Tab-separated table of C-alpha atoms in Angstrom:
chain	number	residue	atom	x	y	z
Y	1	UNK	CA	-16.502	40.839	43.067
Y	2	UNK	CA	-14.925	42.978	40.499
Y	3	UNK	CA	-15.534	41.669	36.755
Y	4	UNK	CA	-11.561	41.089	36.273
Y	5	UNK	CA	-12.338	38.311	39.469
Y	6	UNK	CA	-15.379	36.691	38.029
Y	7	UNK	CA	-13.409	36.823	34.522
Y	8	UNK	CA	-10.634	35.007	36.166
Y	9	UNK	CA	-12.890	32.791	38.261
Y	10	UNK	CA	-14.702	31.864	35.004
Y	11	UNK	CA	-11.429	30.711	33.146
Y	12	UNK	CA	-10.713	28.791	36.435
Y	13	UNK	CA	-13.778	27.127	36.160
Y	14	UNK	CA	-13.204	25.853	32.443
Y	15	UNK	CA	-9.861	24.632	33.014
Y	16	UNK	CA	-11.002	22.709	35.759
Y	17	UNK	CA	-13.613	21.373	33.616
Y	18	UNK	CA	-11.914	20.597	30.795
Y	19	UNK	CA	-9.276	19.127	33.415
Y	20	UNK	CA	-12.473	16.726	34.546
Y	21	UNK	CA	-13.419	15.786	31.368
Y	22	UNK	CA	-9.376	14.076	29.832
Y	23	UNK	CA	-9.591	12.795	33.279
Y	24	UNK	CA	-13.127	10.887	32.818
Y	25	UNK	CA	-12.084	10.143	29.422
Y	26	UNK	CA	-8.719	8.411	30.543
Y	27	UNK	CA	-11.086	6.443	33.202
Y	28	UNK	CA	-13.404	5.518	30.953
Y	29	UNK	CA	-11.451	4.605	28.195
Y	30	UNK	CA	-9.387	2.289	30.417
Y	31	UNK	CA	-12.355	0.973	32.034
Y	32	UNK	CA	-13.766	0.183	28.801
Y	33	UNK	CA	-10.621	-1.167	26.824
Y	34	UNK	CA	-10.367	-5.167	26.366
Y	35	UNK	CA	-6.833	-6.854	25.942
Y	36	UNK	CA	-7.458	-8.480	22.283
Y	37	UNK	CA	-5.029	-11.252	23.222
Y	38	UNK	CA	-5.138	-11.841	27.048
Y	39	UNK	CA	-2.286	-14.171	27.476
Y	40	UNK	CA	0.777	-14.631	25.448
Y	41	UNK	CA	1.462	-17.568	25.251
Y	42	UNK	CA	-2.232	-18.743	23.835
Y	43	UNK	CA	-1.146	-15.752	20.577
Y	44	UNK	CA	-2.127	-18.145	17.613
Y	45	UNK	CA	0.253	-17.897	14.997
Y	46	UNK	CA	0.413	-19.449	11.403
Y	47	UNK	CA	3.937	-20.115	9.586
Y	48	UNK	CA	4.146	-21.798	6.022
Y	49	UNK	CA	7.221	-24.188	7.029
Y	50	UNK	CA	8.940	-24.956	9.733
Y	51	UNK	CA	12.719	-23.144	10.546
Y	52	UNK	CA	15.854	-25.098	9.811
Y	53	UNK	CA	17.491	-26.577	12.917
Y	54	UNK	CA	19.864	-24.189	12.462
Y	55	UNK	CA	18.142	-20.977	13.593
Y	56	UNK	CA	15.622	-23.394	15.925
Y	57	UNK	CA	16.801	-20.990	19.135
Y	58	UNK	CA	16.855	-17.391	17.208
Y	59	UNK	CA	13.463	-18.433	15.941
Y	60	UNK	CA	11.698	-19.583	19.543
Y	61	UNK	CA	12.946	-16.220	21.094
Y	62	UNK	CA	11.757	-14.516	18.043
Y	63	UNK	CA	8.194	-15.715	18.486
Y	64	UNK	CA	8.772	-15.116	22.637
Y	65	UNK	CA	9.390	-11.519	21.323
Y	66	UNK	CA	6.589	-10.933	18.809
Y	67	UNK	CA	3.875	-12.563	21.402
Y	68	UNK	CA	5.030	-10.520	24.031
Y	69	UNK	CA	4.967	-7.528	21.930
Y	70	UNK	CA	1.811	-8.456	21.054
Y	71	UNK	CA	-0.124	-8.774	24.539
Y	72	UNK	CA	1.590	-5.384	25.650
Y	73	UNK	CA	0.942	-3.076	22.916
Y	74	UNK	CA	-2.437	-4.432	22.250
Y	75	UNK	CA	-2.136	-5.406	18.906
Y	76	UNK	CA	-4.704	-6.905	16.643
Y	77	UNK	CA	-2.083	-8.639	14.291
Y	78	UNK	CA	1.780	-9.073	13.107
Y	79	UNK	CA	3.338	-10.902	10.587
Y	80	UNK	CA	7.645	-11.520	10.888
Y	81	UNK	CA	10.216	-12.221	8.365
Y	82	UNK	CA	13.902	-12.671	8.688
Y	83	UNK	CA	16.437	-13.060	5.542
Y	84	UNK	CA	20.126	-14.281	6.046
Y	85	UNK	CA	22.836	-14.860	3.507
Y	86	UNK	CA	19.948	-14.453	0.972
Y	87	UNK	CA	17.591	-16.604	2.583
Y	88	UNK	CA	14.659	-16.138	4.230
Y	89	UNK	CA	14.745	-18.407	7.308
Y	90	UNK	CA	12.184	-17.181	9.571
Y	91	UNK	CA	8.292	-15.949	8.162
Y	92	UNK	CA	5.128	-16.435	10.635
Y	93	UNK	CA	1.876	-14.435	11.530
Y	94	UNK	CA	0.997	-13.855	14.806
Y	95	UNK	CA	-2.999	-12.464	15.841
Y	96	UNK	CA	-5.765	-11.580	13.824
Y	97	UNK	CA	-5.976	-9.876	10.322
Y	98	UNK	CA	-9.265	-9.593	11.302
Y	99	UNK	CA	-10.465	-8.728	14.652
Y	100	UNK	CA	-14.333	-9.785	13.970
Y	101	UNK	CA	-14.204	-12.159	11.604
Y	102	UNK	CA	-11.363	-13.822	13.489
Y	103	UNK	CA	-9.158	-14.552	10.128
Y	104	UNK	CA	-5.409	-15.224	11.269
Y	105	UNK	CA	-1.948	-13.443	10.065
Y	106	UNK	CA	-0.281	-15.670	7.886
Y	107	UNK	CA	3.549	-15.131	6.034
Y	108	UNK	CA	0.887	-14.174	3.093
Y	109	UNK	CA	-1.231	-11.296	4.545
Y	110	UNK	CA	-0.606	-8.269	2.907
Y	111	UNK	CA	-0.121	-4.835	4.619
Y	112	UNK	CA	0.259	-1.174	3.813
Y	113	UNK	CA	3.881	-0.364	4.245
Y	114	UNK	CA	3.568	3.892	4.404
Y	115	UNK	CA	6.777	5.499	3.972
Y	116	UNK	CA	9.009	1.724	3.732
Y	117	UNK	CA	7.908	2.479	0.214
Y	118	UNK	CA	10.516	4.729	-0.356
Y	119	UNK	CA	13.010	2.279	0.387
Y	120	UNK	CA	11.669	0.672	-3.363
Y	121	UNK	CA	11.406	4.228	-4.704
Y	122	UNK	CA	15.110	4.746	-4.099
Y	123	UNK	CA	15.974	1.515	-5.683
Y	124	UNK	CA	13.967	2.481	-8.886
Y	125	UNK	CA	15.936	5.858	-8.873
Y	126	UNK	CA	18.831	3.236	-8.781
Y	127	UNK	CA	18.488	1.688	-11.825
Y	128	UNK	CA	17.840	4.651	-13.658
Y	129	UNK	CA	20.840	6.219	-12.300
Y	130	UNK	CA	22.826	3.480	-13.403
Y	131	UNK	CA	21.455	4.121	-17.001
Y	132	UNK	CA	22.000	7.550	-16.996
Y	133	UNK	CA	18.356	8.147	-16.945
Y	134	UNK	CA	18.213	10.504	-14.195
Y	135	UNK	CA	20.660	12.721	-12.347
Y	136	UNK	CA	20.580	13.652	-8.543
Y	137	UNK	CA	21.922	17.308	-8.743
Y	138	UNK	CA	19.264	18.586	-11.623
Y	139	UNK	CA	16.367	20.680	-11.397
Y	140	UNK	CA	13.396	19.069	-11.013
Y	141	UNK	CA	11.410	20.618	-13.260
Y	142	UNK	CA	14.031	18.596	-15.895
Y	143	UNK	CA	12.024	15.867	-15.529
Y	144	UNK	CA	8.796	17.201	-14.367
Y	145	UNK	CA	8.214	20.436	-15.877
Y	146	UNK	CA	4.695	20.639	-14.668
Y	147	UNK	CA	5.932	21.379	-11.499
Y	148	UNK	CA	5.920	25.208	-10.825
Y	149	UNK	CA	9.194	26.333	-10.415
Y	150	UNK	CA	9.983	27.673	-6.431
Y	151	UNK	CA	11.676	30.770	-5.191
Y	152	UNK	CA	14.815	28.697	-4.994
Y	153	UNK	CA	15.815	25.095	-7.673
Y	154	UNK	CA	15.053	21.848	-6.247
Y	155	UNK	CA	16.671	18.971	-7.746
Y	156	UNK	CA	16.194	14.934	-6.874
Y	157	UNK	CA	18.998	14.530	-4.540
Y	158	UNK	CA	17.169	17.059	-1.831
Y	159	UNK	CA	13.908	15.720	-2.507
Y	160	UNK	CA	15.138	12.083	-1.572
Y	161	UNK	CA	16.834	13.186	1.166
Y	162	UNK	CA	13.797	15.144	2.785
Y	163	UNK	CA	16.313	18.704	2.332
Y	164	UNK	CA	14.075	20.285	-0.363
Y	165	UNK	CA	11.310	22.226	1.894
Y	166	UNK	CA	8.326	21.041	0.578
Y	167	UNK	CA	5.822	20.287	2.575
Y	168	UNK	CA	4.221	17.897	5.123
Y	169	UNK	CA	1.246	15.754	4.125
Y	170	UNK	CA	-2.052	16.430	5.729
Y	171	UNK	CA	-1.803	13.416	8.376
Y	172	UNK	CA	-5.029	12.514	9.500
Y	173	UNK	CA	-6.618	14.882	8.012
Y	174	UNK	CA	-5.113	13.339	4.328
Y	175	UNK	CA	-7.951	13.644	2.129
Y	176	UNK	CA	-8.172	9.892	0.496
Y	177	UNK	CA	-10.969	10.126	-1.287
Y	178	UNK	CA	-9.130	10.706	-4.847
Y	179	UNK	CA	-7.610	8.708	-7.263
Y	180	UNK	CA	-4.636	9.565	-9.183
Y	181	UNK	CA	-3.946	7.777	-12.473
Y	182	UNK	CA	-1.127	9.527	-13.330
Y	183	UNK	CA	1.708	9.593	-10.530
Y	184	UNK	CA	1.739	13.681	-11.664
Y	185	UNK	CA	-1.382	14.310	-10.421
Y	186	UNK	CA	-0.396	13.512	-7.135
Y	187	UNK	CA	1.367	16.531	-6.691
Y	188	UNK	CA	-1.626	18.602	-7.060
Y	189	UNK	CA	-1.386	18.922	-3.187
Y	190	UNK	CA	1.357	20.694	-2.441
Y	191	UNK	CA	2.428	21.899	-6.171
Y	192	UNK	CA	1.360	25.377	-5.788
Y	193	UNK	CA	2.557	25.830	-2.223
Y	194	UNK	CA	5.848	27.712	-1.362
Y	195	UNK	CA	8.951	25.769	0.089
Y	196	UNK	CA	9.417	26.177	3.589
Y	197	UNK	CA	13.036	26.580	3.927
Y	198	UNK	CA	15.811	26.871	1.649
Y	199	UNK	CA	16.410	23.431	0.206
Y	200	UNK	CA	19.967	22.024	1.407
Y	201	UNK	CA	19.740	24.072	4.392
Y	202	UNK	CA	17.180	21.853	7.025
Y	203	UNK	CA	16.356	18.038	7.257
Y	204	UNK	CA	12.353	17.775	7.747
Y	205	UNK	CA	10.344	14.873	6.914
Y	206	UNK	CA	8.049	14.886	3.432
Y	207	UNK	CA	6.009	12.154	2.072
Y	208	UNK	CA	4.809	14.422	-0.591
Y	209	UNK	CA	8.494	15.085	-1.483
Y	210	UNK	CA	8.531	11.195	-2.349
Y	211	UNK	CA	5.347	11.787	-4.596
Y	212	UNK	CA	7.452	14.173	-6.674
Y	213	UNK	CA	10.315	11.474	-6.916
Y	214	UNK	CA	7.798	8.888	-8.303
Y	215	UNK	CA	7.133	11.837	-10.771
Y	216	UNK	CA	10.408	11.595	-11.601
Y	217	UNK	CA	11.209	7.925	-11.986
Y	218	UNK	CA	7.966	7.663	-14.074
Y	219	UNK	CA	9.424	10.242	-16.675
Y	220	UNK	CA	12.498	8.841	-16.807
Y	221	UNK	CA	11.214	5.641	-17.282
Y	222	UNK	CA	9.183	6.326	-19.669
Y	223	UNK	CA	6.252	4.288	-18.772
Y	224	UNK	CA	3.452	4.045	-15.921
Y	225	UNK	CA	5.435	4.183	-12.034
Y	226	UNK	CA	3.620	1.024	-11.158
Y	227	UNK	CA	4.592	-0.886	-13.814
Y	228	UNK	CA	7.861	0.071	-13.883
Y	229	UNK	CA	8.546	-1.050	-10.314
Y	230	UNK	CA	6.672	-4.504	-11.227
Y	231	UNK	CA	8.398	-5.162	-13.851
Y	232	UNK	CA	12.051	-3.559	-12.937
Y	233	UNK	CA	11.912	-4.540	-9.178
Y	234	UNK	CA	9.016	-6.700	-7.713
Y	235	UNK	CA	8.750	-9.264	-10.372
Y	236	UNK	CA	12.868	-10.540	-10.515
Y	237	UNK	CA	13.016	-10.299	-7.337
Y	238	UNK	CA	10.374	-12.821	-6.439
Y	239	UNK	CA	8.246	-10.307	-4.776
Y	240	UNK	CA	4.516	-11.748	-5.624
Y	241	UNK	CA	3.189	-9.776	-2.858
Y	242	UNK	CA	3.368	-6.942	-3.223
Y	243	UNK	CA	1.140	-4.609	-5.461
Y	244	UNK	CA	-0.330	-0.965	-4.882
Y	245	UNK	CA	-3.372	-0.400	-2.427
Y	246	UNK	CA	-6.366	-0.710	-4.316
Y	247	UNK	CA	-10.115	0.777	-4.074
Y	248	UNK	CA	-11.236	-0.146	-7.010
Y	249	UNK	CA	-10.350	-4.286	-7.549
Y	250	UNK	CA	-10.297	-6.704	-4.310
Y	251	UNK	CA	-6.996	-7.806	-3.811
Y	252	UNK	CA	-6.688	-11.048	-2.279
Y	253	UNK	CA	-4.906	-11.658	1.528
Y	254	UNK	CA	-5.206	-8.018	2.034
Y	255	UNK	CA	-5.333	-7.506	6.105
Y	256	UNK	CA	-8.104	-5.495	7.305
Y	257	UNK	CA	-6.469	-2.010	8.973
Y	258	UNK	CA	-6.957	-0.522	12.269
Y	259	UNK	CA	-6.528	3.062	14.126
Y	260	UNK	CA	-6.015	3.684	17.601
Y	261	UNK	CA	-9.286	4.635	19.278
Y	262	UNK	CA	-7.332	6.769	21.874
Y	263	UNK	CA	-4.457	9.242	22.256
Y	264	UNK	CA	-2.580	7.252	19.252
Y	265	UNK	CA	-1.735	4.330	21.206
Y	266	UNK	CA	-3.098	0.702	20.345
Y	267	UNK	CA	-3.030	-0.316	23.924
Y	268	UNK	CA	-6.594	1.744	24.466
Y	269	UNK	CA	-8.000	-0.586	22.028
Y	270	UNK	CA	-8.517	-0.386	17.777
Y	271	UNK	CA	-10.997	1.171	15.825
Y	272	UNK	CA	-11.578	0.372	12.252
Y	273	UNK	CA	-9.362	2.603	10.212
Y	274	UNK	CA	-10.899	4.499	7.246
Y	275	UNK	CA	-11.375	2.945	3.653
Y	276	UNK	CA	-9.190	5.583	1.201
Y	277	UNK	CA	-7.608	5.928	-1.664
Y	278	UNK	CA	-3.733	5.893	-1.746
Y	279	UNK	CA	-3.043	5.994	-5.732
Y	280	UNK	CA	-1.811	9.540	-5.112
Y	281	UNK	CA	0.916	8.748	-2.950
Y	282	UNK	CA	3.140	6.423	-5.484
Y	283	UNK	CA	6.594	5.605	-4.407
Y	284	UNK	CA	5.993	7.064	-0.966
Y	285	UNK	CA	3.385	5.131	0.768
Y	286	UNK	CA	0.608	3.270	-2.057
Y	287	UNK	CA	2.192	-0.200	-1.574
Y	288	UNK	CA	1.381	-3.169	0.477
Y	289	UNK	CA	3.626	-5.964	0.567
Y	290	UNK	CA	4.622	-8.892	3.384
Y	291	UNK	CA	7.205	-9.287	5.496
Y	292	UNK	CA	9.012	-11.850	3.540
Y	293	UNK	CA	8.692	-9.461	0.865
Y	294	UNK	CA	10.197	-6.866	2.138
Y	295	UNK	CA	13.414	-9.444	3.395
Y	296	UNK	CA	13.796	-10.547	-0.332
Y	297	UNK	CA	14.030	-7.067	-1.456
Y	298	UNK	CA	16.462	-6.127	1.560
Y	299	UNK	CA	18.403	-9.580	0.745
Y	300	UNK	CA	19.022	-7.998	-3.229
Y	301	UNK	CA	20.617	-4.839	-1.647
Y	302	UNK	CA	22.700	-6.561	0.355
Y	303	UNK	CA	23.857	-8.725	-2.356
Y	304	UNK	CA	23.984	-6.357	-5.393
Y	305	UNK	CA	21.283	-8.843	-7.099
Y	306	UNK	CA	19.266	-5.420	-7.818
Y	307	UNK	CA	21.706	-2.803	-7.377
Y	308	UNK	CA	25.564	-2.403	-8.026
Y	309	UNK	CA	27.476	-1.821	-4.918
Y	310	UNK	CA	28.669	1.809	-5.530
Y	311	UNK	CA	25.027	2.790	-6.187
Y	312	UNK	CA	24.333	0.634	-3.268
Y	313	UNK	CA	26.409	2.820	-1.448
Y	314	UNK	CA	25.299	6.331	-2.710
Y	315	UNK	CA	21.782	6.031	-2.134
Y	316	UNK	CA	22.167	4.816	1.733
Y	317	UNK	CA	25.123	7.186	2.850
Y	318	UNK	CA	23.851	9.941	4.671
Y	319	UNK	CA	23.425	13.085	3.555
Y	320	UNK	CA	24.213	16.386	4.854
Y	321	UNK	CA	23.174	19.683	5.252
Y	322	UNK	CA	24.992	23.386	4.014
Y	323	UNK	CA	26.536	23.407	7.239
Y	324	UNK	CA	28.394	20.157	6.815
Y	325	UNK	CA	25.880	18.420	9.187
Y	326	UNK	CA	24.729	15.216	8.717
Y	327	UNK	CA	21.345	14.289	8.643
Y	328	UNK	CA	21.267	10.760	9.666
Y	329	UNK	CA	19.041	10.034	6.464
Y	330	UNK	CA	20.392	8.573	3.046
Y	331	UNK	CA	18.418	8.602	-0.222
Y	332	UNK	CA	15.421	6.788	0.587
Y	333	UNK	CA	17.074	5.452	3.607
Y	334	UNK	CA	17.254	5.773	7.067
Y	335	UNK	CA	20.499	5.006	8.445
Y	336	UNK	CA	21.440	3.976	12.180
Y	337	UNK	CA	24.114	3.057	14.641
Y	338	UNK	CA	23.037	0.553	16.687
Y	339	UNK	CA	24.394	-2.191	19.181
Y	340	UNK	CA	23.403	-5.718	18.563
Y	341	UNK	CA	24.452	-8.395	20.796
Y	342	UNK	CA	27.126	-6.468	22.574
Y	343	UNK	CA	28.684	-5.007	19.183
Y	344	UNK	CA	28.168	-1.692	17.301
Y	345	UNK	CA	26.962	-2.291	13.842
Y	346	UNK	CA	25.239	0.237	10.745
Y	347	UNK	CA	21.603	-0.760	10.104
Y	348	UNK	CA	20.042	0.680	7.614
Y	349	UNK	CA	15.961	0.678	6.258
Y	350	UNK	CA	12.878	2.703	6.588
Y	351	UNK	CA	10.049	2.568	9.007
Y	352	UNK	CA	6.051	2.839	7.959
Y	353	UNK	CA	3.622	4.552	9.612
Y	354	UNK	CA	1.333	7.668	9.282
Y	355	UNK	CA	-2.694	7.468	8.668
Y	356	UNK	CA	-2.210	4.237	6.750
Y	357	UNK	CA	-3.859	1.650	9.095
Y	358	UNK	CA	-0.628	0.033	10.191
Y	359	UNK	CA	3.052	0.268	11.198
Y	360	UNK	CA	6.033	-1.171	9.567
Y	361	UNK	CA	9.516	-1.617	10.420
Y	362	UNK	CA	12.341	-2.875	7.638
Y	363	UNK	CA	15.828	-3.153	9.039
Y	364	UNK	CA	18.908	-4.315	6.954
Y	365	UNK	CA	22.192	-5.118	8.673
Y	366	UNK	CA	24.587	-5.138	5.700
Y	367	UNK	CA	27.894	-6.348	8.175
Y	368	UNK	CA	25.638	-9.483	8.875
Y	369	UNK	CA	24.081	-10.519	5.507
Y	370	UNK	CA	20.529	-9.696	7.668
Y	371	UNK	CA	17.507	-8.560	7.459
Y	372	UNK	CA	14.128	-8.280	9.514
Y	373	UNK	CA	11.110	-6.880	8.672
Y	374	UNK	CA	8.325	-6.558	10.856
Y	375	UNK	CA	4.473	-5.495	10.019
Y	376	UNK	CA	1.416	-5.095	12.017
Y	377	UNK	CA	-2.025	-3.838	11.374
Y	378	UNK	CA	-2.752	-1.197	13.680
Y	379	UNK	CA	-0.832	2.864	13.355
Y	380	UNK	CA	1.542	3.646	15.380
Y	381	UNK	CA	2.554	0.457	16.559
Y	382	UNK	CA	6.268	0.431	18.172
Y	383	UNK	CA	7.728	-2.354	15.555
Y	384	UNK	CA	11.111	-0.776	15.590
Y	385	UNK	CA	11.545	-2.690	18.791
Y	386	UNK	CA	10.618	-5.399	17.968
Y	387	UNK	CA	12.656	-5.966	14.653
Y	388	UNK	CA	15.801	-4.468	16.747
Y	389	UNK	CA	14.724	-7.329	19.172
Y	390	UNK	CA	14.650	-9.992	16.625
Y	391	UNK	CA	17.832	-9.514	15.031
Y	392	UNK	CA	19.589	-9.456	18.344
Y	393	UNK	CA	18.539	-12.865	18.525
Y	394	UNK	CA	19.495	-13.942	15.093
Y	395	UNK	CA	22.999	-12.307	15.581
Y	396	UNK	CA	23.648	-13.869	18.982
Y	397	UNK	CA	22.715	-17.086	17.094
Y	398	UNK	CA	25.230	-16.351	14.312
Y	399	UNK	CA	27.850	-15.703	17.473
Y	400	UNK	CA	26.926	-19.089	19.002
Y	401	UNK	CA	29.790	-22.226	18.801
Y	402	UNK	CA	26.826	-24.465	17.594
Y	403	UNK	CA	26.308	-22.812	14.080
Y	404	UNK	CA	29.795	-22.629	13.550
C-alpha cells in the first residue's frame, strides 16, 4: 500500500469515526431525554383572574395551543398575555419556572426578553425625537463622542435599523462576567473594531448596534438609561414588571433560565443556563419583563398613549437599503405580512432570543387593536408560532356573530 492509500484510508477511518460518534450521541441523547410534561392536558397552569365571557372560546384554544406547544417542544415553562382595545384579556402561566424545585409560571414570573428590548429602546428614541433631543440622520459620535470614529459616519437611523456594519455579539461565547455601570462602557466590545460593510448598503443583525443606541438615548437624556426608561416608559405605563437583569440584588418572581442540552433544541431536554451579567447590553437585551407587560406596552403604541402616531409610524416603517431595497426591519421593529384567519394583515414586534436563557415573542397587530406576547424559559424556543397561533384565535373570535 502506497502512503497516499494508507493517507486516504486513515482520513476514511476518522470520518467514519467521527460519523459513529454524532450517531451514538443522537442515540444516547434520545435514549436519555425525559418529556418534562408527559401529557398535555395534565400542563398545570396558574392565571390571576378568570377571562370575560367574551373571549371564553379564543381563550380555551389559546391554552389548547400553549399546552400543546408545550408537550412538543419540551418546554420547562411559558407564561401568555393577550391585550385588545387596550385591555389585557387573556394572562396565564403554563409549566414550571422551576424544573427542581417545581415552582409554577404565573402572569407574574419574570423573564429575560433578549433583543424584544429594543422594541422599548426605540420607544425611548421616540420621545426624544419628539423633543428634538436626538436626530436619526447624525453622526453618532454627536452624541457619543467616545466612540472612535469608522472609515465611513454612522448615524442613529442605521444603527436602529441593523444597516450600520458593526458587529455581531459573541453568542455563546458572550463573556457575562462584567458589569457595566455606565451604558458607554458597554461598547467596549466592539468600539475599536472596524465596520463590516458600508453602513446603508447591507441589512445584518447587531445587538451591540442596540448597545450604542442606549448610548445614545442616555446622552440625550441626560440621565442614567435605566432610569430614564423607568421613569419615561415603564412606570406610566403600568409596567411594574419589568426592571433590568440583576447579579447583584435578588429580584423577586424572577424565573430560573434554561439552555438546550443538545443541538439547540429544547426537545433533547434543558440544562441549567449560565448565571451572567447583562448590565452591558442596555436597551438591547438587559431587561426582563412579563407577558402582560409587554401587551401593556404594545397596547400604548397602538393607541398613541406613549407615542404620537407619526412617530408611531416612523420608527416601525421599514427601512431600506442604497439600492432601494427594503429590509423588512423598522427602527427597533420587525415588521411582517402575515395571514390571520383567512385575511392578510401587518404585524409588527420583535422576537427574543440569543444566550439569554429564554425565548420571547411580542407581536402587535395594529389593524386589530391586538397584541400577544408570548415568553418561555428555555433558548431557542419556537414562540413565534405560538403567538401567531394565539392571535388567530383571538381574531377569528373578533370575526364571530356572537361578539358582535
Amino acid at each position: 500500500m502506497t502512503w497516499k492509500q494508507k493517507s486516504l484510508a486513515l482520513i476514511g477511518w476518522a470520518v467514519a469515526l467521527v460519523g459513529a460518534f454524532v450517531v451514538g450521541l443522537f442515540v444516547y441523547v434520545n435514549a436519555t431525554m425525559k418529556p418534562l410534561h408527559p401529557n398535555a392536558k395534565d400542563v398545570q397552569s396558574v392565571t390571576a383572574s378568570s377571562p370575560s365571557r367574551q373571549w371564553a372560546n379564543a381563550v380555551e384554544q389559546g391554552r389548547q395551543l400553549v399546552r400543546a406547544s408545550v408537550v412538543g417542544q419540551n418546554l420547562p415553562g411559558v407564561s401568555v398575555a393577550v391585550g385588545v382595545d387596550g385591555d389585557i384579556v387573556w394572562a396565564e402561566g403554563f409549566g414550571w419556572a422551576d424544573l427542581e424545585k417545581r415552582l409554577p409560571v404565573a402572569p407574574g414570573t419574570r423573564f429575560r426578553i433578549g433583543g424584544a428590548s429594543m422594541a422599548f429602546t426605540s420607544a425611548a428614541v421616540g420621545l426624544l425625537l419628539e423633543k428634538d433631543r436626538l436626530n436619526l440622520d447624525t453622526d453618532i459620535q454627536r452624541y457619543v463622542p467616545d466612540f472612535p470614529e469608522k472609515q465611513w459616519p454612522v448615524t442613529l437611523r442605521e444603527l436602529m435599523g441593523h444597516m450600520a456594519g458593526i458587529t455581531g455579539d459573541g453568542g455563546d461565547e458572550e463573556p457575562l462576567s462584567e458589569r457595566c455601570e455606565r451604558t458607554i462602557d458597554g461598547t467596549h466590545r466592539f468600539a475599536e473594531r472596524a465596520l463590516r460593510f458600508e453602513p446603508g448598503t447591507r441589512y445584518r443583525y447587531s445587538t451591540y448596534g442596540w448597545i450604542l443606541v442606549s448610548a445614545a438615548v442616555e446622552a440625550a437624556a441626560g440621565e442614567p438609561f435605566f432610569t430614564f426608561m423607568s421613569t419615561r416608559i415603564f412606570k406610566p405605563l403600568g409596567m411594574a414588571d419589568t426592571t433590568p437583569d440583576s447579579t447583584t440584588q435578588p429580584i423577586p418572581d424572577r424565573t430560573t433560565f434554561y439552555y438546550p442540552r443538545f443541538a439547540a433544541d429544547p426537545r433533547y431536554g434543558p440544562d441549567l443556563a449560565g448565571e451572567g451579567d447583562y448590565s452591558c447590553f442596555a436597551g438591547a437585551g438587559a431587561f426582563l419583563s412579563t407577558p402582560s407587560d409587554l401587551a401593556r406596552f404594545g397596547m400604548a403604541i397602538i393607541s398613541g398613549k406613549l407615542l404620537q402616531p407619526a412617530t408611531v409610524k416612523m420608527l416601525q416603517a421599514p427601512q431600506r437599503l442604497a439600492s432601494g431595497e427594503e429590509t423588512g426591519y423598522g427602527l427597533g421593529w420587525d415588521r411582517e405580512t402575515v395571514s390571520i384567519a383567512g385575511e392578510t394583515t401587518t404585524s409588527v414586534g420583535h422576537d427574543g432570543e440569543f444566550f439569554i436563557g429564554g425565548s420571547t415573542s411580542f407581536i402587535t397587530f395594529p389593524e386589530r387593536g391586538l397584541v400577544v406576547a408570548v415568553t418561555t424559559n428555555i433558548s431557542f424556543a419556537d414562540t413565534s408560532s405560538v403567538a401567531l397561533k394565539i392571535a388567530q384565535a383571538f381574531v377569528e373570535q373578533m370575526r364571530s356573530p356572537a361578539r358582535k
